[in-house]
Every structure is written in structure tokens, then in C-alpha cells.
Amino acid sequence: MKLTVMLSTEGTYPYFQGGVSTWCDILVRKLKTIDYVIFSVVADPFITPQFELPAHARLTQMPLWGTEEACEHLTTPFSQVYLAKKRTTSAVIKERFIPLFRELITELTVLEKNPLRLGALLFELHHYFQEYEYKESFKSELTWDVYKEMMAEACRKPGLRLPEPDIYSLIQSLGWTYRFFNILNNPIPRAHVSHSSAAAFCGIPSVLAKIANKTPLLLTEHGVYLREQYLSLSKRGLPPFLNTFLIRMVSSVVGLNYTYADQVSPVCEYNTRWETKLGVDPGKINVIYNGVDERVFQGARERAVNPPTVVTVARIDPNKDILTLIRAARLVKQQVPNVRFIIHGSVAVQDYYVECLELRDKLDLNETVIFAGHTTDMTAAYQSGDVIALSSMTEAFPYAVVEGMMTEKPVVATDVGGISEALGDTGYIVTPGSSGELADKLVLLLQNPLLRERLGKQARERALRFLTLNKVLEQHMKSYIQLALLGNGGGSAASGVSTEQLQKLHAEQAYILMSRGYYQEAAGEFRTALRLNPGAVSSPVLIGDLAECYSHLGEHDRARLELEKMKLLMKLAVVRKKHTA
């Protein structure tokens, strides 16, 4: 029996390209000894996947919008839906749903959050929706009357400080609650470990699994979800009531994820500053940097004599601040007249793309700035340039920087998120939004080939040391196994994973590492496997392979010692066999 991990996503894998989706796809494809259940929260049910899942992964889709009935995405037989509707009478709604609904709305709107209470409340609501119909409960006239009454009271309470809503804001805010918490209508997925890719609504199934089945929860944060929502709301121009309501709802869900997570793994140290301020126990935090495959993203190749070229790999999105990049291109062109800026990335926001094209036309850069669209050959994209540029206003630990470093290219990027942690002193960091700073560093590199070469080599060396795909896979595999042990009390049958199965997982990971030439890491996995079950029949074989790792590492004395252990174990096995014969 293989270890099963539920990986929950929101607006990313497997339906959209981007850094988070790339990270998900790496885990799902490369950790072949894990059975993955992908729980994907998406905007609507009609979207087409951009990634093909491997055989050891299966998909559950949870659409927030685009459905008439709350259970459309489920496989629930019509007869059960019909009977649930019949059972959801006005009396049931009044006596059973309304008390829970009142508590939910209170918890979502108060300033002082109680994540443990919210978790227990969501679990109660989940049980209610297993028997009674979701839409009938939320859209009853009684529920609407209670909601209006609660919001009117909340606006009068000095401690809540909710702005006065109009009728539109009341309808919209209740609609958000109805849509976002439809996740409670789903069955609780069964897995040995839950892994949420954000401290967001996609973490709710993991929290329910933690409460119901004691399933351990690993939370990865690429960007800080609450911070991203603040930034998004500042640009949306919502009425004050809706702005306040939504950020308080999000704050409740973020706190829920942080509280119930057994391990919080941001992709950079930068994120930990937010997490600790938001109440995450520092003892829970284990940073796991993004990494890439050095065999795919190879070092610099000989380039044909081309115009000086700056490459950017980023979707066309306001957060990537392509407008600043275009303004920097004009400044660079004044000193490097034949420069080319090539932008590889799909259009995420059409209006913003139009704005970029208009600026390019206004600055007479149609021959200089080229929008090349999405590419599947990332290595060729990076190798086509002399310098990699990233002008983002917000990032976590972007693959574009790590991939550029691994391809032996110098990087100029804005000082956001964990970019400075990735680059160290192998590239240049500039102020976000400063086209002048960005242009100055690009000109410096474009006009100095020796500096480009030196920084490019240092960048690849740093990436090989800290940011390899192998390190990502190793750290996630270890986290899964450690959490699985936590969930089953160290190997009991409670979670369905035995000590023998965990030993096998470690051994399989060791053989994968050996096949890739990572003998130090493989030796660590073999030692862990042997500690888990030293008396196993397979122990002599594992010891022999551990000895082989030591030989490859040049540690010949340790290799000989392990071989002696192997011989003794094999002799003992022969003796035992004779005595039992």
C-alpha cells in the first residue's frame, strides 16, 4: 500500500500555468512512490486542464462559480439530492442550520478570531450538509432575514466597526459566503497526509480531514495569501462594507490554516516574517525553497551573434509590472540601440496586455519589445538571452529567477519576496517600480561580457548548491513520511501505514537518489530505512547499498564497516533458518 497525499490547490494546478502549478507538477510527477489526490478549487467547472496527470494521481474538482446547484460537481445520485431537499424543511433550517449559520457569520466578521472554534463549526456544518441540502439552507428566506438582522446589528456595535452596507453589498457578501463555503458540501478526502498549497479556502478540506481522521496537515505558502488579498483588494474598488467583509473572511480562513497545520513550509525566509506575525508557531516552520532540474536547465551554450537580448519569463499580469520593464527598455535602448527585450508568458489579464501594447507603441518600441507568448521550451528561452530580467511588484520565490540562474545567466530582478535569498550576490536587485534602476543594471551587464560570464557562472554554482530539484523532492518526501508517522502514532495501523511500508518508502527514495548520483542524500535515506525496521528481511540488502553509497563518496572505511555488518546479518539469517528447520 502506497502513501496517499491529498494535494489541494486554488486557482492553479492542474488548470493554469504558473509557478505554483509548476511546483505541483514537479511533486506529482517526480514523487512516483506517492499516490496523489488533487483537490482543485477553481472558478468554474468548464475550464480545461493545462497539465496531464500521471497514473498515480487522481483529480477532484471544486468549482466555486458556474453552477446552479451546489452539488453539481459531485457524483451524488439524484435520489439522494432529492431526499436531502425534501428533508430540508423550514423547521430544520430554523432549528439546526440557523444556529450554525449565526456562529459562522459571527466568526467571519469579528476582529478577534478563534480558529479552533471556526474549525469545529465548519466540521459541524459539514455534517449538517451530509444530511440536508446546501442550497435550500443558504437560500431560504429565513436565512436571508437572519443575515440582514445580523449585519444591521454588527454595524451598530463599536467593537466590530463594519461600514453600513447597501442592499447590493448584503446580497454580494452572503453570495460569497454561499460560494466559498460550498467546499463543506464535499466528502472529506481520505489520505495519510494532507498538503495544502496555500493558506486559503483550499485548505478547508485538509482541516476537516485533520478533525475527522487526525490526518496530518502540511501547508506550503508560495506567496503570503493574506498579503496578496490585501494587495488585490486595494485595486478592486469595492464598497467599504464588501472590502471589510471579504478581508475579515479571508483572515478567518488564513488563521484556520495556520492553526491546524502541523508543518508550515514557505518557499522563502521572507514569508516567515509574515507568518510569525500572524501567529504561526516558529517551531512549525520549515522553509523548503523551490528548485529546478539542473539536467534540464543546463549551463550557458555558445550563442550565435545576435543583438544584445534581455529575456523575461512572466505572465502578462499587473503583478509582474511589465509596464516598468517597457519603460526600462526605452532607457536601455538609448545606450544600447540594437537591444531586444523578449517577454515569454501567457496573457493573464487582457486589459493589462492592451495597456502594455499601447505603451510599447507610444514609446516607439515595437521592434525592441517582443511579446513571444507562452513557451514550452523554457531552457531555449533563457539561453536566447544575455541577461534575465524580472520586474515584479510581488513574488514569493519565482522559478524564473532560479531557472535563469541554473542556465548560467545573470539576473536583474526587483527586491520582492525571496528573490534576494535566491540570488545572493550573483545578480542585481533593484527597487520595484524603478525603471531607471532596472535599466542601469541591464546596461551594465549588456556592455560588460566578462561581468556577465562571471555572474552567470556564480549563479549556476549557487543554484546547484541550494536550489536543485533533488533537494525539493527530498525535503517533501521526508516531510510526508514524518507527518505520516505523526498521524499514526509512530507506525500503528490507525492511519493504514505500517513501519514496513514507511521503510519501503525511504528505501525507494534512496534508490531514486542513487540513480541520479546523489549518494550523500541516498545514504541518509538508507540509514533512516534501517532505523525504522532494523530486523527486516531486506536489511542486509539495504546495508549493502548503503556501503555502495559510501564507496562512491570515497568513505571506504565506512563502506567496509557496513559490508561487515551485512555479512554478519546474512550469517545470522542462515543460523536462524537452520534452527527453525
PDB file of N, CA and C in Angstrom, residues 94 167 190 219 233 274 312 455 461 464:
ATOM      1  N   LYS A  94     -34.558  26.371  10.651  1.00  0.00           N
ATOM      2  CA  LYS A  94     -34.654  27.225  11.835  1.00  0.00           C
ATOM      3  C   LYS A  94     -33.962  26.604  13.041  1.00  0.00           C
ATOM      4  N   ILE A 167     -28.051  47.359  -0.147  1.00  0.00           N
ATOM      5  CA  ILE A 167     -28.659  46.058  -0.432  1.00  0.00           C
ATOM      6  C   ILE A 167     -27.757  45.217  -1.331  1.00  0.00           C
ATOM      7  N   ARG A 190      -9.909  10.949   1.879  1.00  0.00           N
ATOM      8  CA  ARG A 190      -9.113  10.054   2.727  1.00  0.00           C
ATOM      9  C   ARG A 190      -7.677  10.058   2.218  1.00  0.00           C
ATOM     10  N   LEU A 219       1.278  22.635   5.166  1.00  0.00           N
ATOM     11  CA  LEU A 219       0.846  23.849   4.475  1.00  0.00           C
ATOM     12  C   LEU A 219       2.049  24.494   3.798  1.00  0.00           C
ATOM     13  N   LEU A 233      -7.325  43.563  -3.109  1.00  0.00           N
ATOM     14  CA  LEU A 233      -8.480  44.372  -2.735  1.00  0.00           C
ATOM     15  C   LEU A 233      -8.221  45.868  -2.916  1.00  0.00           C
ATOM     16  N   TRP A 274       5.959  37.309   7.845  1.00  0.00           N
ATOM     17  CA  TRP A 274       4.512  37.472   7.894  1.00  0.00           C
ATOM     18  C   TRP A 274       3.874  36.373   8.740  1.00  0.00           C
ATOM     19  N   THR A 312      12.668  37.966 -20.399  1.00  0.00           N
ATOM     20  CA  THR A 312      11.775  37.923 -19.238  1.00  0.00           C
ATOM     21  C   THR A 312      10.807  36.768 -19.419  1.00  0.00           C
ATOM     22  N   LEU A 455      29.213  36.447 -13.336  1.00  0.00           N
ATOM     23  CA  LEU A 455      27.996  36.345 -12.523  1.00  0.00           C
ATOM     24  C   LEU A 455      27.157  35.140 -12.929  1.00  0.00           C
ATOM     25  N   GLU A 461      26.464  27.976  -9.950  1.00  0.00           N
ATOM     26  CA  GLU A 461      27.071  27.303  -8.804  1.00  0.00           C
ATOM     27  C   GLU A 461      26.191  27.421  -7.563  1.00  0.00           C
ATOM     28  N   LEU A 464      23.115  25.183  -8.017  1.00  0.00           N
ATOM     29  CA  LEU A 464      23.470  23.771  -7.835  1.00  0.00           C
ATOM     30  C   LEU A 464      23.644  23.425  -6.359  1.00  0.00           C
TER      31      LEU A 464
END
